[in-house]
CSV table of N, CA, C and O in Angstrom, one decimal:
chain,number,residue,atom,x,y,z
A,1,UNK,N,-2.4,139.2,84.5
A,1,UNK,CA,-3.4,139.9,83.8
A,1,UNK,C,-4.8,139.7,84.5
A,1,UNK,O,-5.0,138.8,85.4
A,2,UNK,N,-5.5,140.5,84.1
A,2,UNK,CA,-7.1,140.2,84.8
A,2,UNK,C,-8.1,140.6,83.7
A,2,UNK,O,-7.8,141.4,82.8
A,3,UNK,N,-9.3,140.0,83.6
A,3,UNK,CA,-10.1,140.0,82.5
A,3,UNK,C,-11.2,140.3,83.2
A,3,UNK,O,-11.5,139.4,84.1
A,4,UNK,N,-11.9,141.6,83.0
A,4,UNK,CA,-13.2,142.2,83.0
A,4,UNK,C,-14.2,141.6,82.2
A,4,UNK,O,-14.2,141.6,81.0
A,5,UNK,N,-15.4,141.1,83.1
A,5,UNK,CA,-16.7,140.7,81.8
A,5,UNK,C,-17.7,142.1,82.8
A,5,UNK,O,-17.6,142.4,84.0
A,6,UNK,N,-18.4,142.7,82.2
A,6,UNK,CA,-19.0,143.7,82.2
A,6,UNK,C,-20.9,143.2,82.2
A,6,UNK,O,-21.0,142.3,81.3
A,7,UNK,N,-22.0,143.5,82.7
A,7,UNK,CA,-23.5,143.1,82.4
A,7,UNK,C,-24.2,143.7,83.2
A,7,UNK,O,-23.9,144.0,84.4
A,8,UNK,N,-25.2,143.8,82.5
A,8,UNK,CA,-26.3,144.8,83.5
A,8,UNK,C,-27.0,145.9,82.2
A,8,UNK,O,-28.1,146.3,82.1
A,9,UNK,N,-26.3,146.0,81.6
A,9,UNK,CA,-26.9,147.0,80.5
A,9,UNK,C,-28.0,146.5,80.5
A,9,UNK,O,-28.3,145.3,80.8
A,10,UNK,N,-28.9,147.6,79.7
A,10,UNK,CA,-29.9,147.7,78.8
A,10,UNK,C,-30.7,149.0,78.9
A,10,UNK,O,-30.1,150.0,79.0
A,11,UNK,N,-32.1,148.8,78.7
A,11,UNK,CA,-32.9,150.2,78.2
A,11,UNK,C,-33.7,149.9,79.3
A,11,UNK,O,-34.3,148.9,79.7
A,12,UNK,N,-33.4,151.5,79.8
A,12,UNK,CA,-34.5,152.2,81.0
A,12,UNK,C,-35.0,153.6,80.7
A,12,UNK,O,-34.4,154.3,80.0
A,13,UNK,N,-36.6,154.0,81.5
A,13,UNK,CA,-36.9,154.8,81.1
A,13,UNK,C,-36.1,156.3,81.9
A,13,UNK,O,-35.6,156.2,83.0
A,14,UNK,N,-36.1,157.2,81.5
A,14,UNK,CA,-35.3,158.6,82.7
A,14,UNK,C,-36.4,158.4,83.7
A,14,UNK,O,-37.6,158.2,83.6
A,15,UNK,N,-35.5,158.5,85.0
A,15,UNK,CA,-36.0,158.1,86.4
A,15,UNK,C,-35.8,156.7,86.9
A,15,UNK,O,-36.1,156.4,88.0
A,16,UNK,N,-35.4,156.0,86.1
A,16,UNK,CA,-34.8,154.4,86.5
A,16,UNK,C,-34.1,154.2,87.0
A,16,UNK,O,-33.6,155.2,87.5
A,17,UNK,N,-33.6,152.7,87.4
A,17,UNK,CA,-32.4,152.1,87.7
A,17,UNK,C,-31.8,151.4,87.5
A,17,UNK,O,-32.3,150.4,88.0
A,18,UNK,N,-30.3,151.0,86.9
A,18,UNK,CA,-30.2,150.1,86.8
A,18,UNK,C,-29.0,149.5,87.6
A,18,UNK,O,-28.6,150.2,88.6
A,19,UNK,N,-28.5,148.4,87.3
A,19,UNK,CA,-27.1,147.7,88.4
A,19,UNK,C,-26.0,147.5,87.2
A,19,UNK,O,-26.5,146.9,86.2
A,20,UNK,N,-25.0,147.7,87.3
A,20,UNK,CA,-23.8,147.3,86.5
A,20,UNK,C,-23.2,146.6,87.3
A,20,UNK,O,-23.0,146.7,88.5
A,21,UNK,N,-22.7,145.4,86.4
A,21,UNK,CA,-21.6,144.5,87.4
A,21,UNK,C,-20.6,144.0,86.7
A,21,UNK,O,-20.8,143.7,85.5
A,22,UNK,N,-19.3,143.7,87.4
A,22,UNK,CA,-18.2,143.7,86.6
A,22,UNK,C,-17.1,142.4,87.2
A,22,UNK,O,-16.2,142.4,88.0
A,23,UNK,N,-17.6,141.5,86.5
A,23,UNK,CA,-16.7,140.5,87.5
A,23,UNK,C,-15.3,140.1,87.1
A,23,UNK,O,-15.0,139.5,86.1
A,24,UNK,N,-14.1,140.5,88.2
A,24,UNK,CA,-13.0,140.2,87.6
A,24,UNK,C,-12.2,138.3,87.9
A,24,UNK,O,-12.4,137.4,88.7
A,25,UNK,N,-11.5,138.6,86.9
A,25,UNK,CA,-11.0,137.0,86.7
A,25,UNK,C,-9.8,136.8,87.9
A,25,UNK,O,-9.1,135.7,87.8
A,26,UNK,N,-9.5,137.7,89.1
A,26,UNK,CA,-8.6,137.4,89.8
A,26,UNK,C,-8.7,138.8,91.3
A,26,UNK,O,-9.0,140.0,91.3
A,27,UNK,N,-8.4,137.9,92.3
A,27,UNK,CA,-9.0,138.4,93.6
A,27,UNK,C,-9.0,140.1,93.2
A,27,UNK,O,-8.1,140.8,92.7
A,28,UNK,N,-9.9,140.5,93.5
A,28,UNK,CA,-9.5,142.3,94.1
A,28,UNK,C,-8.8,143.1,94.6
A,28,UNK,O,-8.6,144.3,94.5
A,29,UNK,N,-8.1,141.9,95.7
A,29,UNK,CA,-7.2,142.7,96.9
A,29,UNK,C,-5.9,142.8,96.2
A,29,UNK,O,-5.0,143.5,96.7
A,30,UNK,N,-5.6,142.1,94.8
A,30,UNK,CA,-4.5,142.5,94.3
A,30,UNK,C,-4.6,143.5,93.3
A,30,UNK,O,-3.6,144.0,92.6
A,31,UNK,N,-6.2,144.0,93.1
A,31,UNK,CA,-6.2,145.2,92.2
A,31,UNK,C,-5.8,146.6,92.6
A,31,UNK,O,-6.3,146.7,93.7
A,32,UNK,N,-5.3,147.7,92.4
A,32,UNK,CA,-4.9,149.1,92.9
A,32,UNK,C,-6.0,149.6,93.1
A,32,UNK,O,-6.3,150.1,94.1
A,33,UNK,N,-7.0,149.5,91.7
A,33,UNK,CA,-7.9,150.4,91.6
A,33,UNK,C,-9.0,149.8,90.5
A,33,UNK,O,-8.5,149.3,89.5
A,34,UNK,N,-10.4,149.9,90.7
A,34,UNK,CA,-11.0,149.8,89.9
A,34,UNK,C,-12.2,151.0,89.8
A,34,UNK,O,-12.4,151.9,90.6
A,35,UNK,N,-12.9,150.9,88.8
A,35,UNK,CA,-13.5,152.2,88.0
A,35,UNK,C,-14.2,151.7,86.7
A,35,UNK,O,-13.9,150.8,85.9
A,36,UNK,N,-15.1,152.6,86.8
A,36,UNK,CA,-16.4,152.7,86.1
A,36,UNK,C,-16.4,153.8,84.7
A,36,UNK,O,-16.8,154.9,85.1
A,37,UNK,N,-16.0,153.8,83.7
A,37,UNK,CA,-15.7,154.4,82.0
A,37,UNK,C,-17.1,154.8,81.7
A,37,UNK,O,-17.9,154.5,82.7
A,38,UNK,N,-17.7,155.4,80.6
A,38,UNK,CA,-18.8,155.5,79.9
A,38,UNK,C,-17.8,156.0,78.8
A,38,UNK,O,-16.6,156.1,78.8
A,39,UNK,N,-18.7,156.4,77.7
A,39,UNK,CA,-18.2,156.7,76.1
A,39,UNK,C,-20.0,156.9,75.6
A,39,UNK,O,-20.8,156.1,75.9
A,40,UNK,N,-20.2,157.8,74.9
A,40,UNK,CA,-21.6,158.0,74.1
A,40,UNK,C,-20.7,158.5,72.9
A,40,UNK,O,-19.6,159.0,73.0
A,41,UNK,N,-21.3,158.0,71.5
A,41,UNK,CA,-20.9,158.5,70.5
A,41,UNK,C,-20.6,159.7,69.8
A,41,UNK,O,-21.4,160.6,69.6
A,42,UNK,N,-19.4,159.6,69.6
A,42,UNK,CA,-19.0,161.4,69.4
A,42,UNK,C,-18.0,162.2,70.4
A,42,UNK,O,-17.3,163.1,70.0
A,43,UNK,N,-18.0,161.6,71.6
A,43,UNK,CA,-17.9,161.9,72.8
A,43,UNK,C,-16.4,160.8,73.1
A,43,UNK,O,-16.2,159.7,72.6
A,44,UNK,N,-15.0,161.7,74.3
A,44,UNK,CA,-13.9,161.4,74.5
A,44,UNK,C,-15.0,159.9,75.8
A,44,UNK,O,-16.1,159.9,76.2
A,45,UNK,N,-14.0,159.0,76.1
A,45,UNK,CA,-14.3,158.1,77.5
A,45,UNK,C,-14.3,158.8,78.5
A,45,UNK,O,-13.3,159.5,78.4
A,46,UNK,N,-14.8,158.9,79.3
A,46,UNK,CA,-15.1,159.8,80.7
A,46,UNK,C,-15.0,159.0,81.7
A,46,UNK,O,-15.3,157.8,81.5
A,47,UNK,N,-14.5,159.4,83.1
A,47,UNK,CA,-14.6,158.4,84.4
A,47,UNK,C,-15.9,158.8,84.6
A,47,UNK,O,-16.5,159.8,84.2
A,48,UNK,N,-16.3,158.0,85.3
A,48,UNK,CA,-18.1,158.0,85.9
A,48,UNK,C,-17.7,157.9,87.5
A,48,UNK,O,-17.5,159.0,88.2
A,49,UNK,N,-17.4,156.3,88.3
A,49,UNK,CA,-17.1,156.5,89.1
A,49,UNK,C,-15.8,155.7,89.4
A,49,UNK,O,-15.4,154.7,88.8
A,50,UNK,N,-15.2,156.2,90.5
A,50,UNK,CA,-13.5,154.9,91.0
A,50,UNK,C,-13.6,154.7,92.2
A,50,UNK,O,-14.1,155.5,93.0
A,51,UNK,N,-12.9,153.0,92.6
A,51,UNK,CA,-12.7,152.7,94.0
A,51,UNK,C,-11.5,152.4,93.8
A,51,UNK,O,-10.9,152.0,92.8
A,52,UNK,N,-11.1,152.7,95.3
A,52,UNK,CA,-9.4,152.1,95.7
A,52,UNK,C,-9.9,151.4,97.2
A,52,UNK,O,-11.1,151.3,97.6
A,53,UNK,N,-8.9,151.0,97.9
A,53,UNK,CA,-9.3,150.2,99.1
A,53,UNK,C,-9.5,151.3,100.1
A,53,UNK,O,-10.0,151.1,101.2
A,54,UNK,N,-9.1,152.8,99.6
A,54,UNK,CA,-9.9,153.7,100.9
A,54,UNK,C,-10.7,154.8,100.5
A,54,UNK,O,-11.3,155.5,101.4
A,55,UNK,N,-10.9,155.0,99.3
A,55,UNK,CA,-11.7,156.1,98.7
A,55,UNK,C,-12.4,155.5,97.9
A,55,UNK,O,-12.1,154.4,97.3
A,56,UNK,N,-13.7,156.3,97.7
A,56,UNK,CA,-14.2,156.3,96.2
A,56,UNK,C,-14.0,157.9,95.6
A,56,UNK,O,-13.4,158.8,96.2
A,57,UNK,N,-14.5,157.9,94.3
A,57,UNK,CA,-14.9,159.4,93.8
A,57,UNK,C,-15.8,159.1,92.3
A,57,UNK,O,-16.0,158.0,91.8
A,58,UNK,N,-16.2,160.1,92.0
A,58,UNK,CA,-17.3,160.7,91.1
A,58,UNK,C,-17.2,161.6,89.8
A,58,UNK,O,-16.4,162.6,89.7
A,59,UNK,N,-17.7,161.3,89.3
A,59,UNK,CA,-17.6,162.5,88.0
A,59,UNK,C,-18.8,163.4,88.7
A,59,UNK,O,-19.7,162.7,89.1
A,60,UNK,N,-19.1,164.6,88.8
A,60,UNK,CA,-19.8,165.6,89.1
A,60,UNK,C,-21.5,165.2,88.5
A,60,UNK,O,-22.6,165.2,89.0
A,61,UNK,N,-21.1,165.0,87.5
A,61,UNK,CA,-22.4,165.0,86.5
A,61,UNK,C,-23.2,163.3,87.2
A,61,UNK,O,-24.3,163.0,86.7
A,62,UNK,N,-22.6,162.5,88.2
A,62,UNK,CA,-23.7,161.5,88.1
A,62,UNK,C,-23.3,161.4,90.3
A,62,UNK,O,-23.4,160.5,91.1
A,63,UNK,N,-22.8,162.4,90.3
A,63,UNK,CA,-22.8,162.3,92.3
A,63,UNK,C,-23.9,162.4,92.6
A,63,UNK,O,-24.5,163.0,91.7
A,64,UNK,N,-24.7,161.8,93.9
A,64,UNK,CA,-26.0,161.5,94.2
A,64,UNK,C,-26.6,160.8,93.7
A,64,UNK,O,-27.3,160.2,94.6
A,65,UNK,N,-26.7,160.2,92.3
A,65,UNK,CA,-27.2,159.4,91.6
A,65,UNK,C,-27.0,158.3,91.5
A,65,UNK,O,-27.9,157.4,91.4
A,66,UNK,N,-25.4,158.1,91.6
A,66,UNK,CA,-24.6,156.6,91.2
A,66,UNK,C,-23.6,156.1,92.4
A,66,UNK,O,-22.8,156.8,93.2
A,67,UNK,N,-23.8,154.9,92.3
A,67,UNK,CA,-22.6,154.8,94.0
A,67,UNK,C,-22.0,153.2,93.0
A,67,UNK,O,-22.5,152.4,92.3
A,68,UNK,N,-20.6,153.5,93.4
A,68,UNK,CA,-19.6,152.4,93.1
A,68,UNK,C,-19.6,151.5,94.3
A,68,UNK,O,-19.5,152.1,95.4
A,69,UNK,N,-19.6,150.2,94.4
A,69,UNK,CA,-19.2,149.8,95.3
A,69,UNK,C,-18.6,148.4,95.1
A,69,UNK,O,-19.2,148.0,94.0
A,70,UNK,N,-17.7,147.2,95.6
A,70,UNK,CA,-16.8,146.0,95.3
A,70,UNK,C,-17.3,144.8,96.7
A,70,UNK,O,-17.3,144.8,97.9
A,71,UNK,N,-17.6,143.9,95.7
A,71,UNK,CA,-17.3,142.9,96.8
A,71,UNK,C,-16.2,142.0,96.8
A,71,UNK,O,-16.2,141.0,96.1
A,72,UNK,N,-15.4,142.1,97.4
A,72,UNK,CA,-14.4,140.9,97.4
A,72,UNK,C,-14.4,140.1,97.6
A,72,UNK,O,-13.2,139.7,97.7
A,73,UNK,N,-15.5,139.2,98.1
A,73,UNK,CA,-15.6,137.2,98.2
A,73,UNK,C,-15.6,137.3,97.0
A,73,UNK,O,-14.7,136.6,96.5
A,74,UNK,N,-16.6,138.2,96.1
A,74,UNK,CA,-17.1,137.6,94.8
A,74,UNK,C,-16.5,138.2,93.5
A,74,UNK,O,-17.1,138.2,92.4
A,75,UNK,N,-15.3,138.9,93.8
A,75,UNK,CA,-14.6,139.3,93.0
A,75,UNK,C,-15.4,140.4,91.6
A,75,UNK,O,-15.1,140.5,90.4
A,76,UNK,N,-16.2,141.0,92.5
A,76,UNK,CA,-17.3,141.6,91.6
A,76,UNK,C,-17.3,143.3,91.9
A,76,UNK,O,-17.2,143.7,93.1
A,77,UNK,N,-17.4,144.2,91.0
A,77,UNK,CA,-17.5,145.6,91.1
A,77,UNK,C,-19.0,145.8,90.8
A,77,UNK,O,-19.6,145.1,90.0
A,78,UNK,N,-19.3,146.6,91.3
A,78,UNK,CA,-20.7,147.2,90.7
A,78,UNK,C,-21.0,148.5,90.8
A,78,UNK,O,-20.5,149.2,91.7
A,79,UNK,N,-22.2,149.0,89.8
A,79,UNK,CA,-22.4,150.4,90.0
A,79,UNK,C,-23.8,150.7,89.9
A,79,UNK,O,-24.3,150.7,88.8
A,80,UNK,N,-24.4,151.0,91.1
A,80,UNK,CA,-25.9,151.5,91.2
A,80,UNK,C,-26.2,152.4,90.7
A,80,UNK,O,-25.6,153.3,91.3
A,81,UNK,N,-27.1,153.0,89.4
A,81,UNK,CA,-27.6,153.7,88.8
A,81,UNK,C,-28.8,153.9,89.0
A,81,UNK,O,-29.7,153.1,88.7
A,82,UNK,N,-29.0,155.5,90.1
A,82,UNK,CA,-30.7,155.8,89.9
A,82,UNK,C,-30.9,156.6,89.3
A,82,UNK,O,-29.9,157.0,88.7
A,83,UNK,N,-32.0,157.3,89.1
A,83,UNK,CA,-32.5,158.6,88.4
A,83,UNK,C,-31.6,159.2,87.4
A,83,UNK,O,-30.8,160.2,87.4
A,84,UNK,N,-31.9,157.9,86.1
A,84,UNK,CA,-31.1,157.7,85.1
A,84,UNK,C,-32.0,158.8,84.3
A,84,UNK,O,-33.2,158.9,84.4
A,85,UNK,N,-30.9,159.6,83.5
A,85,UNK,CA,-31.1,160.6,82.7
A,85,UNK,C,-30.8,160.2,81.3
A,85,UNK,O,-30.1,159.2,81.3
A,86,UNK,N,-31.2,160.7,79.8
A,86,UNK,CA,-30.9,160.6,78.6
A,86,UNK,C,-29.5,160.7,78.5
A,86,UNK,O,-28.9,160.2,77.6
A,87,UNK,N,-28.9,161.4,79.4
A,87,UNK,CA,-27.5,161.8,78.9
A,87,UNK,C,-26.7,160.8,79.6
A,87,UNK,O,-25.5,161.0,79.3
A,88,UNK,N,-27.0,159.8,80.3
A,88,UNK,CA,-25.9,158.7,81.1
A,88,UNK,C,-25.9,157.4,79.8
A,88,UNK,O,-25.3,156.4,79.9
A,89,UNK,N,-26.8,158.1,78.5
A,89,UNK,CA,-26.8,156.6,77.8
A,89,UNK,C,-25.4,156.7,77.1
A,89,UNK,O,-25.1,157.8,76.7
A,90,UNK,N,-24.8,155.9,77.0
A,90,UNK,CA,-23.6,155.3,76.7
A,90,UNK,C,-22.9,154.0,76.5
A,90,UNK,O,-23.7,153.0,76.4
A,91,UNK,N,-21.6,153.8,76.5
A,91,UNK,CA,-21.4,152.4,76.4
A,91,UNK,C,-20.6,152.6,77.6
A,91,UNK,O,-19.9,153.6,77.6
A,92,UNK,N,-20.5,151.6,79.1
A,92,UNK,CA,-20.4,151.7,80.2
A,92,UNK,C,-19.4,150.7,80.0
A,92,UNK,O,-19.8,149.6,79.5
A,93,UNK,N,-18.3,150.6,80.2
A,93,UNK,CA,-16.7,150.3,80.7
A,93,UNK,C,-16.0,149.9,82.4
A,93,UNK,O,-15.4,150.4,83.4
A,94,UNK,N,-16.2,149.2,82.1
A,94,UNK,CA,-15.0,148.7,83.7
A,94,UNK,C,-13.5,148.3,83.6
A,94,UNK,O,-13.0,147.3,83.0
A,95,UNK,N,-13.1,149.1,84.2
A,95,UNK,CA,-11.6,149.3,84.3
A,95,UNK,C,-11.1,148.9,85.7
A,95,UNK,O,-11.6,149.1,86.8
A,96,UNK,N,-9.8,148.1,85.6
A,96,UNK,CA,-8.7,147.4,87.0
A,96,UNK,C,-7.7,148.2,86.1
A,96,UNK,O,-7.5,148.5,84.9
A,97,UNK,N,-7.1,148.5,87.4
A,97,UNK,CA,-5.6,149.0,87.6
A,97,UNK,C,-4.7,148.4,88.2
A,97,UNK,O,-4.3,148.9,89.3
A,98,UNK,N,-4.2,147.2,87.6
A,98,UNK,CA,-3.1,146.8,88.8
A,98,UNK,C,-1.7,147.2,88.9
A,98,UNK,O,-1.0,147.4,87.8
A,99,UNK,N,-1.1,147.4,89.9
A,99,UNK,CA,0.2,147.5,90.4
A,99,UNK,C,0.9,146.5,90.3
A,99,UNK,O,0.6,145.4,90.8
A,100,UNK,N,2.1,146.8,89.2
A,100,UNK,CA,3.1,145.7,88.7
A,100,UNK,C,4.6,146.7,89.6
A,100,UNK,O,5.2,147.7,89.3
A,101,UNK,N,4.8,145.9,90.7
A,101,UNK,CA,5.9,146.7,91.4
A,101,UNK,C,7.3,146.7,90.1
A,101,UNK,O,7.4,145.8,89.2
A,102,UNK,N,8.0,147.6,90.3
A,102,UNK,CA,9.1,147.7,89.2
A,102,UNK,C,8.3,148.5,87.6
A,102,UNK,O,8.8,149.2,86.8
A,103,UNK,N,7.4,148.1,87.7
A,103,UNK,CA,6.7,148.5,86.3
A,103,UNK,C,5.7,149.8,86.2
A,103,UNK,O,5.5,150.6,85.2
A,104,UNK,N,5.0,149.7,87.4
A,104,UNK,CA,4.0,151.0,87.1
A,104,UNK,C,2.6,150.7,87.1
A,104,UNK,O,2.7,149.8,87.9
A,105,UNK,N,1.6,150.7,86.8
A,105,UNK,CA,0.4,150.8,86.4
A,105,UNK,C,-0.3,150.1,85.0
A,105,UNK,O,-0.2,150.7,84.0
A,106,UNK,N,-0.9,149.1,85.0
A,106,UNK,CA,-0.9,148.6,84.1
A,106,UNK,C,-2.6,148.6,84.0
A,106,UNK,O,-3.2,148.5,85.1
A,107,UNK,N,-3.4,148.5,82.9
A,107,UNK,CA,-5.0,148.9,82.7
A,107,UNK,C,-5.3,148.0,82.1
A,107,UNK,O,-4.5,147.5,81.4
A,108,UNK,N,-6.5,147.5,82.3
A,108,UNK,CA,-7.6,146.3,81.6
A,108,UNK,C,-8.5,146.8,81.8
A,108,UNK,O,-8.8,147.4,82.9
A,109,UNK,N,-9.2,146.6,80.4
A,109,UNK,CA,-10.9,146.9,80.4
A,109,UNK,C,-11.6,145.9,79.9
A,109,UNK,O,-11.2,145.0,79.2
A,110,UNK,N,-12.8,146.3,80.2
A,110,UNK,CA,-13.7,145.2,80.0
A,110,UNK,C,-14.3,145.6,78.4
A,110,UNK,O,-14.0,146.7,77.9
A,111,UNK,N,-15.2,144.5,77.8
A,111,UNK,CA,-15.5,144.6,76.7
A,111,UNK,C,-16.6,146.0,77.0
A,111,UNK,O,-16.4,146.9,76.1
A,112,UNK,N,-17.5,146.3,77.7
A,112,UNK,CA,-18.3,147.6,77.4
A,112,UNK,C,-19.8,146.9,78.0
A,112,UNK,O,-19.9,145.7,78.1
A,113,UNK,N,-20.9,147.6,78.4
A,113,UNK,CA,-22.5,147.5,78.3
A,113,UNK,C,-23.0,148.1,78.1
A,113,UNK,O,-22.7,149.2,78.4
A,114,UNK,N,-24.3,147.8,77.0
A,114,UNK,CA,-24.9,149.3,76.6
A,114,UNK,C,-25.7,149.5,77.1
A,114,UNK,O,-26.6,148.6,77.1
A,115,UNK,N,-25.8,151.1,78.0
A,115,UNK,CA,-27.1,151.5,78.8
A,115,UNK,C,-27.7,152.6,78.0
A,115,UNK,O,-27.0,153.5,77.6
A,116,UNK,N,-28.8,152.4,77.9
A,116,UNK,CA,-29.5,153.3,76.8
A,116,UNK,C,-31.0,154.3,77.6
A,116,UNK,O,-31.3,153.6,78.6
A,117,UNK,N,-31.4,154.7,77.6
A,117,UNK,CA,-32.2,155.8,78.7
A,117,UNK,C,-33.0,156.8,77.8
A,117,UNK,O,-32.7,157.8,77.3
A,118,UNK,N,-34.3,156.1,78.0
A,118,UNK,CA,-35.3,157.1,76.8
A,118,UNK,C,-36.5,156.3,76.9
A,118,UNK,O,-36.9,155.2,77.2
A,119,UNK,N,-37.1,157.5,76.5
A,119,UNK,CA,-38.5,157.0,77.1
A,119,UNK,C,-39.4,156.8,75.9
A,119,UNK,O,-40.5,156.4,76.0
């Protein structure tokens, strides 16, 4: 198992920035995949952004803006948020995907951060 703590939220004005970071309870290099959730109320969970050990990718709506990136000394994901808009406010999710050979794909998420964006 691996356990997501999620921090970095809070309230910025549109045109901000903020840092999300996501520290997992067990190295990276045995993670498949990790990725970046949001949820606003009312609204299905959406991918924002995902890393694997050779790609990243993007939801359209925050490319240019947001970059995913992992450190693995420090077992830490993060996601740089600039020229934050009202509509990126949400409750921001980090998600591991690890590979259980024989089994498939198994998901942990973190508890959530709330980024809120308004002026």
């Amino acid at each position: 198992q691996v356990q997501l703590v999620e921090s970095g939220g809070g309230l910025v004005q549109p045109g901000g920035s903020l840092r999300l970071s996501c520290a997992a309870s067990r190295s990276m290099s045995s993670i498949y995949a990790m990725g970046w959730y949001r949820q606003a109320p009312g609204k299905q969970r959406e991918l924002v952004a995902r890393i694997t050990s050779g790609s990243t990718n993007y939801a359209d709506s925050v490319k240019g803006r947001f970059t995913i990136s992992k450190d693995n000394a420090k077992n830490t994901l993060y996601l740089q948020m600039n020229n934050l808009k009202p509509e990126d406010t949400a409750v921001y999710f980090c998600n591991a995907a690890l590979l259980r050979i024989g089994v498939g794909i198994l998901d942990y998420w973190g508890q959530g951060t709330q980024v809120t964006v308004s002026s």
